[in-house]
XYZ file of C-alpha atoms in Angstrom:
76
model
C -10.657 1.938 -14.911
C -9.666 -1.490 -13.605
C -8.991 -1.946 -9.901
C -5.664 -3.547 -9.152
C -4.593 -4.267 -5.606
C -3.599 -2.671 -2.309
C -0.504 -3.204 -0.141
C 1.235 -1.648 2.857
C 3.999 0.856 2.193
C 7.365 -0.636 3.035
C 6.338 -4.164 2.122
C 7.078 -5.998 -1.112
C 4.709 -4.835 -3.884
C 2.488 -7.575 -5.309
C 3.519 -9.294 -8.530
C 0.842 -7.324 -10.408
C 2.779 -4.057 -9.888
C 4.697 -3.404 -13.119
C 8.473 -3.641 -12.829
C 8.819 -0.163 -14.348
C 7.046 1.420 -11.343
C 8.889 -0.435 -8.591
C 12.047 1.733 -8.390
C 9.983 4.943 -8.162
C 7.726 3.414 -5.499
C 10.792 2.420 -3.467
C 12.242 5.916 -3.859
C 9.035 7.587 -2.643
C 8.923 5.258 0.370
C 12.585 5.930 1.211
C 12.128 9.710 0.939
C 8.995 9.708 3.085
C 10.509 7.380 5.657
C 13.596 9.577 5.984
C 11.695 12.851 6.175
C 8.516 12.112 8.075
C 8.338 8.423 8.861
C 5.037 8.410 6.979
C 3.652 5.018 6.047
C 0.284 4.091 4.630
C -0.977 1.904 1.848
C -0.554 1.884 -1.894
C -3.451 1.281 -4.258
C -2.758 0.061 -7.780
C -5.310 0.913 -10.461
C -5.253 0.875 -14.236
C -6.441 3.693 -16.494
C -6.367 3.320 -20.261
C -4.065 0.328 -19.864
C -1.490 2.183 -17.736
C -0.767 1.436 -14.090
C -1.156 4.117 -11.432
C 0.071 3.510 -7.877
C -1.325 5.937 -5.291
C -0.026 6.184 -1.746
C -2.621 7.435 0.719
C 0.070 9.697 2.181
C -0.447 11.877 -0.909
C 1.793 10.487 -3.674
C 1.231 8.921 -7.061
C 3.556 6.943 -9.321
C 2.561 6.290 -12.919
C 3.838 5.708 -16.420
C 2.993 8.280 -19.086
C 1.868 7.406 -22.601
C 5.446 8.153 -23.712
C 6.774 5.573 -21.229
C 8.241 7.999 -18.675
C 7.830 7.172 -14.980
C 6.492 10.023 -12.855
C 6.459 10.138 -9.045
C 4.825 13.238 -7.562
C 2.603 14.507 -4.784
C -1.086 14.538 -5.671
C -2.024 17.460 -7.890
C -4.946 19.669 -6.876
């Protein structure tokens, strides 16, 4: 795993965040802001060459091996 970067939810993601993940990140932030006002910080990491953005409020956004973008609450 390669560590990426960290940024505050609601702010512009760093340039290192892949363009494919940005719309899903924005959607998660909008949904959380509307429902609970929850903020927090995102952490970008890389696993097997694929980016994973995790929000410390309990969400993850990632791209599957097939290229699909997934945004979901953390799985137990």
